[in-house]
């Protein structure tokens, strides 16, 4: 949970930094918001991936969801999965794909979400 908590809090802090407001305290509600943001981000990045990369990404995302279930429970995993579904079901503006993929890959690598 420590790794996931750090990953989710850094995502929340990053979104707060863009808004240039102080970071809120780490609460259950903020962790849930981080899960939603992470799911939306993953869904958008997944749509931007070349078809050849999608099977490996899908396997990694399913593994990540299993880690969520084990470390944070099924409610957290469900929240993340539904957010991923929402992020991957809306039409993507391809102009943002390069940045979206770079942000997602950096986030995965920094927080070892692909383990």
PDB file of N, CA and C in Angstrom:
ATOM      1  N   UNK A   1       0.825  -1.187   0.000  1.00  0.00           N
ATOM      2  CA  UNK A   1       0.000   0.000   0.000  1.00  0.00           C
ATOM      3  C   UNK A   1       0.865   1.244   0.000  1.00  0.00           C
ATOM      4  N   UNK A   2       2.060   1.134   0.547  1.00  0.00           N
ATOM      5  CA  UNK A   2       2.940   2.283   0.619  1.00  0.00           C
ATOM      6  C   UNK A   2       3.255   2.811  -0.782  1.00  0.00           C
ATOM      7  N   UNK A   3       3.588   1.914  -1.712  1.00  0.00           N
ATOM      8  CA  UNK A   3       3.910   2.337  -3.074  1.00  0.00           C
ATOM      9  C   UNK A   3       2.684   2.942  -3.737  1.00  0.00           C
ATOM     10  N   UNK A   4       1.545   2.294  -3.599  1.00  0.00           N
ATOM     11  CA  UNK A   4       0.325   2.820  -4.212  1.00  0.00           C
ATOM     12  C   UNK A   4      -0.061   4.153  -3.599  1.00  0.00           C
ATOM     13  N   UNK A   5       0.047   4.260  -2.298  1.00  0.00           N
ATOM     14  CA  UNK A   5      -0.277   5.521  -1.637  1.00  0.00           C
ATOM     15  C   UNK A   5       0.611   6.647  -2.126  1.00  0.00           C
ATOM     16  N   UNK A   6       1.906   6.363  -2.271  1.00  0.00           N
ATOM     17  CA  UNK A   6       2.830   7.380  -2.775  1.00  0.00           C
ATOM     18  C   UNK A   6       2.495   7.737  -4.212  1.00  0.00           C
ATOM     19  N   UNK A   7       2.176   6.748  -5.029  1.00  0.00           N
ATOM     20  CA  UNK A   7       1.848   7.009  -6.424  1.00  0.00           C
ATOM     21  C   UNK A   7       0.589   7.845  -6.535  1.00  0.00           C
ATOM     22  N   UNK A   8      -0.417   7.489  -5.775  1.00  0.00           N
ATOM     23  CA  UNK A   8      -1.674   8.228  -5.828  1.00  0.00           C
ATOM     24  C   UNK A   8      -1.520   9.629  -5.264  1.00  0.00           C
ATOM     25  N   UNK A   9      -0.770   9.759  -4.188  1.00  0.00           N
ATOM     26  CA  UNK A   9      -0.585  11.092  -3.622  1.00  0.00           C
ATOM     27  C   UNK A   9       0.246  11.965  -4.551  1.00  0.00           C
ATOM     28  N   UNK A  10       1.226  11.386  -5.249  1.00  0.00           N
ATOM     29  CA  UNK A  10       2.009  12.200  -6.180  1.00  0.00           C
ATOM     30  C   UNK A  10       1.166  12.634  -7.367  1.00  0.00           C
ATOM     31  N   UNK A  11       0.229  11.784  -7.797  1.00  0.00           N
ATOM     32  CA  UNK A  11      -0.677  12.169  -8.867  1.00  0.00           C
ATOM     33  C   UNK A  11      -1.575  13.302  -8.411  1.00  0.00           C
ATOM     34  N   UNK A  12      -2.046  13.226  -7.186  1.00  0.00           N
ATOM     35  CA  UNK A  12      -2.891  14.277  -6.638  1.00  0.00           C
ATOM     36  C   UNK A  12      -2.096  15.562  -6.496  1.00  0.00           C
ATOM     37  N   UNK A  13      -0.870  15.472  -5.981  1.00  0.00           N
ATOM     38  CA  UNK A  13      -0.019  16.647  -5.825  1.00  0.00           C
ATOM     39  C   UNK A  13       0.287  17.264  -7.183  1.00  0.00           C
ATOM     40  N   UNK A  14       0.526  16.423  -8.200  1.00  0.00           N
ATOM     41  CA  UNK A  14       0.806  16.938  -9.539  1.00  0.00           C
ATOM     42  C   UNK A  14      -0.393  17.696 -10.083  1.00  0.00           C
ATOM     43  N   UNK A  15      -1.590  17.181  -9.865  1.00  0.00           N
ATOM     44  CA  UNK A  15      -2.774  17.884 -10.352  1.00  0.00           C
ATOM     45  C   UNK A  15      -2.991  19.164  -9.569  1.00  0.00           C
ATOM     46  N   UNK A  16      -2.641  19.174  -8.289  1.00  0.00           N
ATOM     47  CA  UNK A  16      -2.760  20.381  -7.477  1.00  0.00           C
ATOM     48  C   UNK A  16      -1.704  21.392  -7.903  1.00  0.00           C
ATOM     49  N   UNK A  17      -0.511  20.909  -8.246  1.00  0.00           N
ATOM     50  CA  UNK A  17       0.558  21.809  -8.663  1.00  0.00           C
ATOM     51  C   UNK A  17       0.180  22.560  -9.925  1.00  0.00           C
ATOM     52  N   UNK A  18      -0.521  21.901 -10.820  1.00  0.00           N
ATOM     53  CA  UNK A  18      -0.971  22.566 -12.033  1.00  0.00           C
ATOM     54  C   UNK A  18      -1.922  23.700 -11.668  1.00  0.00           C
ATOM     55  N   UNK A  19      -2.759  23.464 -10.677  1.00  0.00           N
ATOM     56  CA  UNK A  19      -3.707  24.487 -10.236  1.00  0.00           C
ATOM     57  C   UNK A  19      -3.033  25.513  -9.323  1.00  0.00           C
ATOM     58  N   UNK A  20      -1.802  25.268  -8.893  1.00  0.00           N
ATOM     59  CA  UNK A  20      -1.005  26.146  -8.046  1.00  0.00           C
ATOM     60  C   UNK A  20      -1.694  26.446  -6.725  1.00  0.00           C
ATOM     61  N   UNK A  21      -2.207  25.413  -6.091  1.00  0.00           N
ATOM     62  CA  UNK A  21      -2.776  25.531  -4.760  1.00  0.00           C
ATOM     63  C   UNK A  21      -2.033  24.566  -3.855  1.00  0.00           C
ATOM     64  N   UNK A  22      -2.078  24.789  -2.546  1.00  0.00           N
ATOM     65  CA  UNK A  22      -1.371  23.875  -1.646  1.00  0.00           C
ATOM     66  C   UNK A  22      -1.938  22.461  -1.717  1.00  0.00           C
ATOM     67  N   UNK A  23      -1.084  21.483  -1.523  1.00  0.00           N
ATOM     68  CA  UNK A  23      -1.513  20.082  -1.567  1.00  0.00           C
ATOM     69  C   UNK A  23      -2.412  19.789  -0.370  1.00  0.00           C
ATOM     70  N   UNK A  24      -3.526  19.120  -0.618  1.00  0.00           N
ATOM     71  CA  UNK A  24      -4.419  18.775   0.501  1.00  0.00           C
ATOM     72  C   UNK A  24      -3.829  17.641   1.317  1.00  0.00           C
ATOM     73  N   UNK A  25      -4.300  17.459   2.559  1.00  0.00           N
ATOM     74  CA  UNK A  25      -3.791  16.350   3.365  1.00  0.00           C
ATOM     75  C   UNK A  25      -4.192  15.019   2.745  1.00  0.00           C
ATOM     76  N   UNK A  26      -3.400  13.989   3.025  1.00  0.00           N
ATOM     77  CA  UNK A  26      -3.668  12.661   2.484  1.00  0.00           C
ATOM     78  C   UNK A  26      -4.816  12.034   3.271  1.00  0.00           C
ATOM     79  N   UNK A  27      -5.968  11.935   2.631  1.00  0.00           N
ATOM     80  CA  UNK A  27      -7.153  11.354   3.253  1.00  0.00           C
ATOM     81  C   UNK A  27      -7.687  10.255   2.348  1.00  0.00           C
ATOM     82  N   UNK A  28      -8.652   9.511   2.845  1.00  0.00           N
ATOM     83  CA  UNK A  28      -9.263   8.465   2.039  1.00  0.00           C
ATOM     84  C   UNK A  28      -9.914   9.064   0.788  1.00  0.00           C
ATOM     85  N   UNK A  29     -10.567  10.201   0.954  1.00  0.00           N
ATOM     86  CA  UNK A  29     -11.205  10.859  -0.189  1.00  0.00           C
ATOM     87  C   UNK A  29     -10.169  11.286  -1.227  1.00  0.00           C
ATOM     88  N   UNK A  30      -9.033  11.799  -0.776  1.00  0.00           N
ATOM     89  CA  UNK A  30      -7.981  12.204  -1.709  1.00  0.00           C
ATOM     90  C   UNK A  30      -7.355  11.007  -2.402  1.00  0.00           C
ATOM     91  N   UNK A  31      -7.212   9.883  -1.690  1.00  0.00           N
ATOM     92  CA  UNK A  31      -6.705   8.669  -2.328  1.00  0.00           C
ATOM     93  C   UNK A  31      -7.675   8.178  -3.395  1.00  0.00           C
ATOM     94  N   UNK A  32      -8.968   8.258  -3.105  1.00  0.00           N
ATOM     95  CA  UNK A  32      -9.966   7.857  -4.097  1.00  0.00           C
ATOM     96  C   UNK A  32      -9.898   8.765  -5.321  1.00  0.00           C
ATOM     97  N   UNK A  33      -9.724  10.052  -5.094  1.00  0.00           N
ATOM     98  CA  UNK A  33      -9.587  10.992  -6.218  1.00  0.00           C
ATOM     99  C   UNK A  33      -8.342  10.654  -7.029  1.00  0.00           C
ATOM    100  N   UNK A  34      -7.257  10.277  -6.330  1.00  0.00           N
ATOM    101  CA  UNK A  34      -6.037   9.867  -7.021  1.00  0.00           C
ATOM    102  C   UNK A  34      -6.250   8.615  -7.860  1.00  0.00           C
ATOM    103  N   UNK A  35      -7.024   7.661  -7.338  1.00  0.00           N
ATOM    104  CA  UNK A  35      -7.343   6.454  -8.103  1.00  0.00           C
ATOM    105  C   UNK A  35      -8.124   6.797  -9.361  1.00  0.00           C
ATOM    106  N   UNK A  36      -9.079   7.685  -9.227  1.00  0.00           N
ATOM    107  CA  UNK A  36      -9.871   8.101 -10.384  1.00  0.00           C
ATOM    108  C   UNK A  36      -8.973   8.780 -11.415  1.00  0.00           C
ATOM    109  N   UNK A  37      -8.123   9.696 -10.965  1.00  0.00           N
ATOM    110  CA  UNK A  37      -7.223  10.387 -11.896  1.00  0.00           C
ATOM    111  C   UNK A  37      -6.264   9.410 -12.569  1.00  0.00           C
ATOM    112  N   UNK A  38      -5.754   8.464 -11.791  1.00  0.00           N
ATOM    113  CA  UNK A  38      -4.835   7.466 -12.344  1.00  0.00           C
ATOM    114  C   UNK A  38      -5.545   6.592 -13.373  1.00  0.00           C
ATOM    115  N   UNK A  39      -6.773   6.198 -13.084  1.00  0.00           N
ATOM    116  CA  UNK A  39      -7.544   5.389 -14.036  1.00  0.00           C
ATOM    117  C   UNK A  39      -7.837   6.136 -15.324  1.00  0.00           C
ATOM    118  N   UNK A  40      -8.236   7.392 -15.204  1.00  0.00           N
ATOM    119  CA  UNK A  40      -8.498   8.204 -16.397  1.00  0.00           C
ATOM    120  C   UNK A  40      -7.228   8.381 -17.221  1.00  0.00           C
ATOM    121  N   UNK A  41      -6.124   8.635 -16.523  1.00  0.00           N
ATOM    122  CA  UNK A  41      -4.839   8.812 -17.203  1.00  0.00           C
ATOM    123  C   UNK A  41      -4.438   7.535 -17.939  1.00  0.00           C
ATOM    124  N   UNK A  42      -4.592   6.392 -17.277  1.00  0.00           N
ATOM    125  CA  UNK A  42      -4.240   5.113 -17.893  1.00  0.00           C
ATOM    126  C   UNK A  42      -5.130   4.819 -19.095  1.00  0.00           C
ATOM    127  N   UNK A  43      -6.411   5.115 -18.976  1.00  0.00           N
ATOM    128  CA  UNK A  43      -7.335   4.882 -20.084  1.00  0.00           C
ATOM    129  C   UNK A  43      -7.000   5.721 -21.300  1.00  0.00           C
ATOM    130  N   UNK A  44      -6.667   6.985 -21.061  1.00  0.00           N
ATOM    131  CA  UNK A  44      -6.300   7.866 -22.173  1.00  0.00           C
ATOM    132  C   UNK A  44      -5.010   7.382 -22.825  1.00  0.00           C
ATOM    133  N   UNK A  45      -4.030   7.039 -21.995  1.00  0.00           N
ATOM    134  CA  UNK A  45      -2.755   6.561 -22.541  1.00  0.00           C
ATOM    135  C   UNK A  45      -2.951   5.263 -23.312  1.00  0.00           C
ATOM    136  N   UNK A  46      -3.794   4.378 -22.812  1.00  0.00           N
ATOM    137  CA  UNK A  46      -4.049   3.110 -23.493  1.00  0.00           C
ATOM    138  C   UNK A  46      -4.602   3.349 -24.895  1.00  0.00           C
ATOM    139  N   UNK A  47      -5.501   4.295 -25.033  1.00  0.00           N
ATOM    140  CA  UNK A  47      -6.052   4.600 -26.354  1.00  0.00           C
ATOM    141  C   UNK A  47      -4.993   5.151 -27.295  1.00  0.00           C
ATOM    142  N   UNK A  48      -4.016   5.828 -26.743  1.00  0.00           N
ATOM    143  CA  UNK A  48      -2.973   6.433 -27.568  1.00  0.00           C
ATOM    144  C   UNK A  48      -1.884   5.444 -27.983  1.00  0.00           C
ATOM    145  N   UNK A  49      -1.834   4.286 -27.332  1.00  0.00           N
ATOM    146  CA  UNK A  49      -0.782   3.306 -27.622  1.00  0.00           C
ATOM    147  C   UNK A  49      -0.975   2.684 -28.998  1.00  0.00           C
ATOM    148  N   UNK A  50       0.139   2.374 -29.651  1.00  0.00           N
ATOM    149  CA  UNK A  50       0.041   1.609 -30.889  1.00  0.00           C
ATOM    150  C   UNK A  50      -0.577   0.237 -30.595  1.00  0.00           C
ATOM    151  N   UNK A  51      -1.283  -0.301 -31.554  1.00  0.00           N
ATOM    152  CA  UNK A  51      -1.961  -1.592 -31.374  1.00  0.00           C
ATOM    153  C   UNK A  51      -1.009  -2.682 -30.902  1.00  0.00           C
ATOM    154  N   UNK A  52       0.231  -2.667 -31.367  1.00  0.00           N
ATOM    155  CA  UNK A  52       1.194  -3.707 -30.999  1.00  0.00           C
ATOM    156  C   UNK A  52       1.546  -3.678 -29.512  1.00  0.00           C
ATOM    157  N   UNK A  53       1.444  -2.519 -28.859  1.00  0.00           N
ATOM    158  CA  UNK A  53       1.782  -2.387 -27.446  1.00  0.00           C
ATOM    159  C   UNK A  53       0.612  -2.700 -26.519  1.00  0.00           C
ATOM    160  N   UNK A  54      -0.585  -2.711 -27.038  1.00  0.00           N
ATOM    161  CA  UNK A  54      -1.774  -2.844 -26.195  1.00  0.00           C
ATOM    162  C   UNK A  54      -1.887  -4.164 -25.426  1.00  0.00           C
ATOM    163  N   UNK A  55      -1.572  -5.327 -26.024  1.00  0.00           N
ATOM    164  CA  UNK A  55      -1.687  -6.566 -25.235  1.00  0.00           C
ATOM    165  C   UNK A  55      -0.790  -6.572 -23.992  1.00  0.00           C
ATOM    166  N   UNK A  56       0.439  -6.121 -24.121  1.00  0.00           N
ATOM    167  CA  UNK A  56       1.341  -6.070 -22.963  1.00  0.00           C
ATOM    168  C   UNK A  56       0.844  -5.048 -21.942  1.00  0.00           C
ATOM    169  N   UNK A  57       0.356  -3.919 -22.428  1.00  0.00           N
ATOM    170  CA  UNK A  57      -0.175  -2.900 -21.522  1.00  0.00           C
ATOM    171  C   UNK A  57      -1.409  -3.417 -20.798  1.00  0.00           C
ATOM    172  N   UNK A  58      -2.260  -4.136 -21.509  1.00  0.00           N
ATOM    173  CA  UNK A  58      -3.465  -4.680 -20.891  1.00  0.00           C
ATOM    174  C   UNK A  58      -3.093  -5.674 -19.783  1.00  0.00           C
ATOM    175  N   UNK A  59      -2.105  -6.511 -20.032  1.00  0.00           N
ATOM    176  CA  UNK A  59      -1.655  -7.461 -19.009  1.00  0.00           C
ATOM    177  C   UNK A  59      -1.103  -6.725 -17.788  1.00  0.00           C
ATOM    178  N   UNK A  60      -0.332  -5.660 -18.014  1.00  0.00           N
ATOM    179  CA  UNK A  60       0.223  -4.879 -16.904  1.00  0.00           C
ATOM    180  C   UNK A  60      -0.886  -4.175 -16.120  1.00  0.00           C
ATOM    181  N   UNK A  61      -1.891  -3.665 -16.818  1.00  0.00           N
ATOM    182  CA  UNK A  61      -2.996  -2.985 -16.146  1.00  0.00           C
ATOM    183  C   UNK A  61      -3.831  -3.959 -15.324  1.00  0.00           C
ATOM    184  N   UNK A  62      -4.030  -5.161 -15.830  1.00  0.00           N
ATOM    185  CA  UNK A  62      -4.747  -6.180 -15.058  1.00  0.00           C
ATOM    186  C   UNK A  62      -3.942  -6.587 -13.820  1.00  0.00           C
ATOM    187  N   UNK A  63      -2.629  -6.682 -13.970  1.00  0.00           N
ATOM    188  CA  UNK A  63      -1.776  -7.003 -12.827  1.00  0.00           C
ATOM    189  C   UNK A  63      -1.837  -5.882 -11.794  1.00  0.00           C
ATOM    190  N   UNK A  64      -1.833  -4.643 -12.260  1.00  0.00           N
ATOM    191  CA  UNK A  64      -1.935  -3.508 -11.353  1.00  0.00           C
ATOM    192  C   UNK A  64      -3.264  -3.550 -10.600  1.00  0.00           C
ATOM    193  N   UNK A  65      -4.345  -3.895 -11.290  1.00  0.00           N
ATOM    194  CA  UNK A  65      -5.644  -3.991 -10.645  1.00  0.00           C
ATOM    195  C   UNK A  65      -5.626  -5.082  -9.572  1.00  0.00           C
ATOM    196  N   UNK A  66      -4.935  -6.173  -9.824  1.00  0.00           N
ATOM    197  CA  UNK A  66      -4.801  -7.239  -8.820  1.00  0.00           C
ATOM    198  C   UNK A  66      -4.050  -6.745  -7.593  1.00  0.00           C
ATOM    199  N   UNK A  67      -3.033  -5.924  -7.816  1.00  0.00           N
ATOM    200  CA  UNK A  67      -2.284  -5.345  -6.698  1.00  0.00           C
ATOM    201  C   UNK A  67      -3.199  -4.422  -5.893  1.00  0.00           C
ATOM    202  N   UNK A  68      -4.008  -3.649  -6.587  1.00  0.00           N
ATOM    203  CA  UNK A  68      -4.960  -2.781  -5.894  1.00  0.00           C
ATOM    204  C   UNK A  68      -5.897  -3.596  -5.009  1.00  0.00           C
ATOM    205  N   UNK A  69      -6.418  -4.688  -5.542  1.00  0.00           N
ATOM    206  CA  UNK A  69      -7.318  -5.539  -4.759  1.00  0.00           C
ATOM    207  C   UNK A  69      -6.601  -6.040  -3.506  1.00  0.00           C
ATOM    208  N   UNK A  70      -5.385  -6.509  -3.670  1.00  0.00           N
ATOM    209  CA  UNK A  70      -4.634  -7.076  -2.549  1.00  0.00           C
ATOM    210  C   UNK A  70      -4.267  -6.025  -1.509  1.00  0.00           C
ATOM    211  N   UNK A  71      -3.903  -4.817  -1.951  1.00  0.00           N
ATOM    212  CA  UNK A  71      -3.383  -3.827  -1.026  1.00  0.00           C
ATOM    213  C   UNK A  71      -4.424  -2.817  -0.537  1.00  0.00           C
ATOM    214  N   UNK A  72      -5.427  -2.542  -1.348  1.00  0.00           N
ATOM    215  CA  UNK A  72      -6.376  -1.501  -0.975  1.00  0.00           C
ATOM    216  C   UNK A  72      -7.825  -1.979  -0.962  1.00  0.00           C
ATOM    217  N   UNK A  73      -8.076  -3.180  -1.448  1.00  0.00           N
ATOM    218  CA  UNK A  73      -9.418  -3.729  -1.416  1.00  0.00           C
ATOM    219  C   UNK A  73     -10.151  -3.596  -2.738  1.00  0.00           C
ATOM    220  N   UNK A  74     -11.268  -4.303  -2.811  1.00  0.00           N
ATOM    221  CA  UNK A  74     -12.016  -4.355  -4.067  1.00  0.00           C
ATOM    222  C   UNK A  74     -12.691  -3.034  -4.418  1.00  0.00           C
ATOM    223  N   UNK A  75     -13.068  -2.239  -3.431  1.00  0.00           N
ATOM    224  CA  UNK A  75     -13.689  -0.940  -3.742  1.00  0.00           C
ATOM    225  C   UNK A  75     -12.706  -0.026  -4.466  1.00  0.00           C
ATOM    226  N   UNK A  76     -11.457  -0.008  -4.011  1.00  0.00           N
ATOM    227  CA  UNK A  76     -10.439   0.818  -4.664  1.00  0.00           C
ATOM    228  C   UNK A  76     -10.160   0.307  -6.074  1.00  0.00           C
ATOM    229  N   UNK A  77     -10.066  -1.003  -6.214  1.00  0.00           N
ATOM    230  CA  UNK A  77      -9.815  -1.584  -7.538  1.00  0.00           C
ATOM    231  C   UNK A  77     -10.977  -1.300  -8.485  1.00  0.00           C
ATOM    232  N   UNK A  78     -12.189  -1.371  -7.965  1.00  0.00           N
ATOM    233  CA  UNK A  78     -13.363  -1.079  -8.785  1.00  0.00           C
ATOM    234  C   UNK A  78     -13.366   0.388  -9.217  1.00  0.00           C
ATOM    235  N   UNK A  79     -13.046   1.282  -8.300  1.00  0.00           N
ATOM    236  CA  UNK A  79     -13.010   2.719  -8.632  1.00  0.00           C
ATOM    237  C   UNK A  79     -11.982   2.983  -9.725  1.00  0.00           C
ATOM    238  N   UNK A  80     -10.805   2.357  -9.598  1.00  0.00           N
ATOM    239  CA  UNK A  80      -9.765   2.547 -10.604  1.00  0.00           C
ATOM    240  C   UNK A  80     -10.213   1.952 -11.948  1.00  0.00           C
ATOM    241  N   UNK A  81     -10.767   0.753 -11.914  1.00  0.00           N
ATOM    242  CA  UNK A  81     -11.162   0.075 -13.159  1.00  0.00           C
ATOM    243  C   UNK A  81     -12.265   0.837 -13.887  1.00  0.00           C
ATOM    244  N   UNK A  82     -13.236   1.364 -13.144  1.00  0.00           N
ATOM    245  CA  UNK A  82     -14.299   2.126 -13.812  1.00  0.00           C
ATOM    246  C   UNK A  82     -13.755   3.437 -14.381  1.00  0.00           C
ATOM    247  N   UNK A  83     -12.805   4.017 -13.698  1.00  0.00           N
ATOM    248  CA  UNK A  83     -12.179   5.244 -14.223  1.00  0.00           C
ATOM    249  C   UNK A  83     -11.360   4.941 -15.472  1.00  0.00           C
ATOM    250  N   UNK A  84     -10.657   3.797 -15.451  1.00  0.00           N
ATOM    251  CA  UNK A  84      -9.928   3.384 -16.647  1.00  0.00           C
ATOM    252  C   UNK A  84     -10.905   3.190 -17.803  1.00  0.00           C
ATOM    253  N   UNK A  85     -12.030   2.538 -17.530  1.00  0.00           N
ATOM    254  CA  UNK A  85     -13.043   2.340 -18.569  1.00  0.00           C
ATOM    255  C   UNK A  85     -13.555   3.654 -19.126  1.00  0.00           C
ATOM    256  N   UNK A  86     -13.779   4.612 -18.237  1.00  0.00           N
ATOM    257  CA  UNK A  86     -14.234   5.926 -18.700  1.00  0.00           C
ATOM    258  C   UNK A  86     -13.158   6.601 -19.543  1.00  0.00           C
ATOM    259  N   UNK A  87     -11.909   6.520 -19.096  1.00  0.00           N
ATOM    260  CA  UNK A  87     -10.814   7.147 -19.836  1.00  0.00           C
ATOM    261  C   UNK A  87     -10.535   6.492 -21.168  1.00  0.00           C
ATOM    262  N   UNK A  88     -10.840   5.209 -21.269  1.00  0.00           N
ATOM    263  CA  UNK A  88     -10.559   4.509 -22.525  1.00  0.00           C
ATOM    264  C   UNK A  88     -11.768   4.442 -23.447  1.00  0.00           C
ATOM    265  N   UNK A  89     -12.894   4.978 -23.021  1.00  0.00           N
ATOM    266  CA  UNK A  89     -14.083   4.895 -23.867  1.00  0.00           C
ATOM    267  C   UNK A  89     -14.410   6.200 -24.584  1.00  0.00           C
ATOM    268  N   UNK A  90     -13.821   7.287 -24.147  1.00  0.00           N
ATOM    269  CA  UNK A  90     -14.066   8.565 -24.820  1.00  0.00           C
ATOM    270  C   UNK A  90     -13.090   8.745 -25.966  1.00  0.00           C
ATOM    271  N   UNK A  91     -13.542   9.409 -26.995  1.00  0.00           N
ATOM    272  CA  UNK A  91     -12.671   9.657 -28.139  1.00  0.00           C
ATOM    273  C   UNK A  91     -11.508  10.543 -27.709  1.00  0.00           C
ATOM    274  N   UNK A  92     -10.323  10.184 -28.165  1.00  0.00           N
ATOM    275  CA  UNK A  92      -9.097  10.865 -27.754  1.00  0.00           C
ATOM    276  C   UNK A  92      -8.700  11.908 -28.786  1.00  0.00           C
ATOM    277  N   UNK A  93      -8.271  13.061 -28.291  1.00  0.00           N
ATOM    278  CA  UNK A  93      -7.679  14.069 -29.155  1.00  0.00           C
ATOM    279  C   UNK A  93      -6.222  13.666 -29.368  1.00  0.00           C
ATOM    280  N   UNK A  94      -5.914  13.194 -30.559  1.00  0.00           N
ATOM    281  CA  UNK A  94      -4.579  12.659 -30.862  1.00  0.00           C
ATOM    282  C   UNK A  94      -3.467  13.689 -30.695  1.00  0.00           C
ATOM    283  N   UNK A  95      -3.811  14.954 -30.674  1.00  0.00           N
ATOM    284  CA  UNK A  95      -2.794  15.990 -30.489  1.00  0.00           C
ATOM    285  C   UNK A  95      -2.130  15.883 -29.117  1.00  0.00           C
ATOM    286  N   UNK A  96      -2.816  15.268 -28.154  1.00  0.00           N
ATOM    287  CA  UNK A  96      -2.290  15.146 -26.801  1.00  0.00           C
ATOM    288  C   UNK A  96      -1.670  13.777 -26.519  1.00  0.00           C
ATOM    289  N   UNK A  97      -1.688  12.883 -27.488  1.00  0.00           N
ATOM    290  CA  UNK A  97      -1.232  11.509 -27.253  1.00  0.00           C
ATOM    291  C   UNK A  97       0.239  11.409 -26.877  1.00  0.00           C
ATOM    292  N   UNK A  98       1.089  12.148 -27.532  1.00  0.00           N
ATOM    293  CA  UNK A  98       2.519  12.055 -27.234  1.00  0.00           C
ATOM    294  C   UNK A  98       2.780  12.425 -25.776  1.00  0.00           C
ATOM    295  N   UNK A  99       2.188  13.501 -25.341  1.00  0.00           N
ATOM    296  CA  UNK A  99       2.362  13.938 -23.951  1.00  0.00           C
ATOM    297  C   UNK A  99       1.712  12.947 -22.984  1.00  0.00           C
ATOM    298  N   UNK A 100       0.528  12.470 -23.324  1.00  0.00           N
ATOM    299  CA  UNK A 100      -0.183  11.529 -22.469  1.00  0.00           C
ATOM    300  C   UNK A 100       0.626  10.250 -22.271  1.00  0.00           C
ATOM    301  N   UNK A 101       1.162   9.709 -23.353  1.00  0.00           N
ATOM    302  CA  UNK A 101       1.975   8.497 -23.255  1.00  0.00           C
ATOM    303  C   UNK A 101       3.252   8.736 -22.459  1.00  0.00           C
ATOM    304  N   UNK A 102       3.892   9.864 -22.678  1.00  0.00           N
ATOM    305  CA  UNK A 102       5.118  10.173 -21.936  1.00  0.00           C
ATOM    306  C   UNK A 102       4.822  10.322 -20.445  1.00  0.00           C
ATOM    307  N   UNK A 103       3.741  11.023 -20.102  1.00  0.00           N
ATOM    308  CA  UNK A 103       3.363  11.195 -18.695  1.00  0.00           C
ATOM    309  C   UNK A 103       3.042   9.856 -18.052  1.00  0.00           C
ATOM    310  N   UNK A 104       2.279   9.015 -18.756  1.00  0.00           N
ATOM    311  CA  UNK A 104       1.899   7.720 -18.209  1.00  0.00           C
ATOM    312  C   UNK A 104       3.124   6.833 -18.001  1.00  0.00           C
ATOM    313  N   UNK A 105       3.976   6.748 -19.006  1.00  0.00           N
ATOM    314  CA  UNK A 105       5.168   5.894 -18.898  1.00  0.00           C
ATOM    315  C   UNK A 105       6.093   6.373 -17.786  1.00  0.00           C
ATOM    316  N   UNK A 106       6.235   7.688 -17.642  1.00  0.00           N
ATOM    317  CA  UNK A 106       7.059   8.240 -16.563  1.00  0.00           C
ATOM    318  C   UNK A 106       6.455   7.882 -15.204  1.00  0.00           C
ATOM    319  N   UNK A 107       5.155   8.013 -15.085  1.00  0.00           N
ATOM    320  CA  UNK A 107       4.476   7.700 -13.827  1.00  0.00           C
ATOM    321  C   UNK A 107       4.620   6.212 -13.485  1.00  0.00           C
ATOM    322  N   UNK A 108       4.458   5.352 -14.465  1.00  0.00           N
ATOM    323  CA  UNK A 108       4.610   3.905 -14.251  1.00  0.00           C
ATOM    324  C   UNK A 108       6.022   3.598 -13.795  1.00  0.00           C
ATOM    325  N   UNK A 109       7.013   4.184 -14.447  1.00  0.00           N
ATOM    326  CA  UNK A 109       8.408   3.909 -14.104  1.00  0.00           C
ATOM    327  C   UNK A 109       8.773   4.483 -12.732  1.00  0.00           C
ATOM    328  N   UNK A 110       8.375   5.706 -12.450  1.00  0.00           N
ATOM    329  CA  UNK A 110       8.726   6.347 -11.170  1.00  0.00           C
ATOM    330  C   UNK A 110       8.160   5.584  -9.985  1.00  0.00           C
ATOM    331  N   UNK A 111       6.969   5.048 -10.134  1.00  0.00           N
ATOM    332  CA  UNK A 111       6.300   4.409  -9.006  1.00  0.00           C
ATOM    333  C   UNK A 111       6.236   2.892  -9.122  1.00  0.00           C
ATOM    334  N   UNK A 112       6.961   2.368 -10.094  1.00  0.00           N
ATOM    335  CA  UNK A 112       7.079   0.914 -10.291  1.00  0.00           C
ATOM    336  C   UNK A 112       5.702   0.254 -10.347  1.00  0.00           C
ATOM    337  N   UNK A 113       4.806   0.868 -11.091  1.00  0.00           N
ATOM    338  CA  UNK A 113       3.462   0.327 -11.217  1.00  0.00           C
ATOM    339  C   UNK A 113       3.420  -0.875 -12.152  1.00  0.00           C
ATOM    340  N   UNK A 114       4.518  -1.163 -12.815  1.00  0.00           N
ATOM    341  CA  UNK A 114       4.573  -2.277 -13.749  1.00  0.00           C
ATOM    342  C   UNK A 114       5.212  -3.526 -13.154  1.00  0.00           C
ATOM    343  N   UNK A 115       5.379  -3.558 -11.866  1.00  0.00           N
ATOM    344  CA  UNK A 115       6.072  -4.690 -11.235  1.00  0.00           C
ATOM    345  C   UNK A 115       5.259  -5.940 -11.216  1.00  0.00           C
TER     346      UNK A 115
END
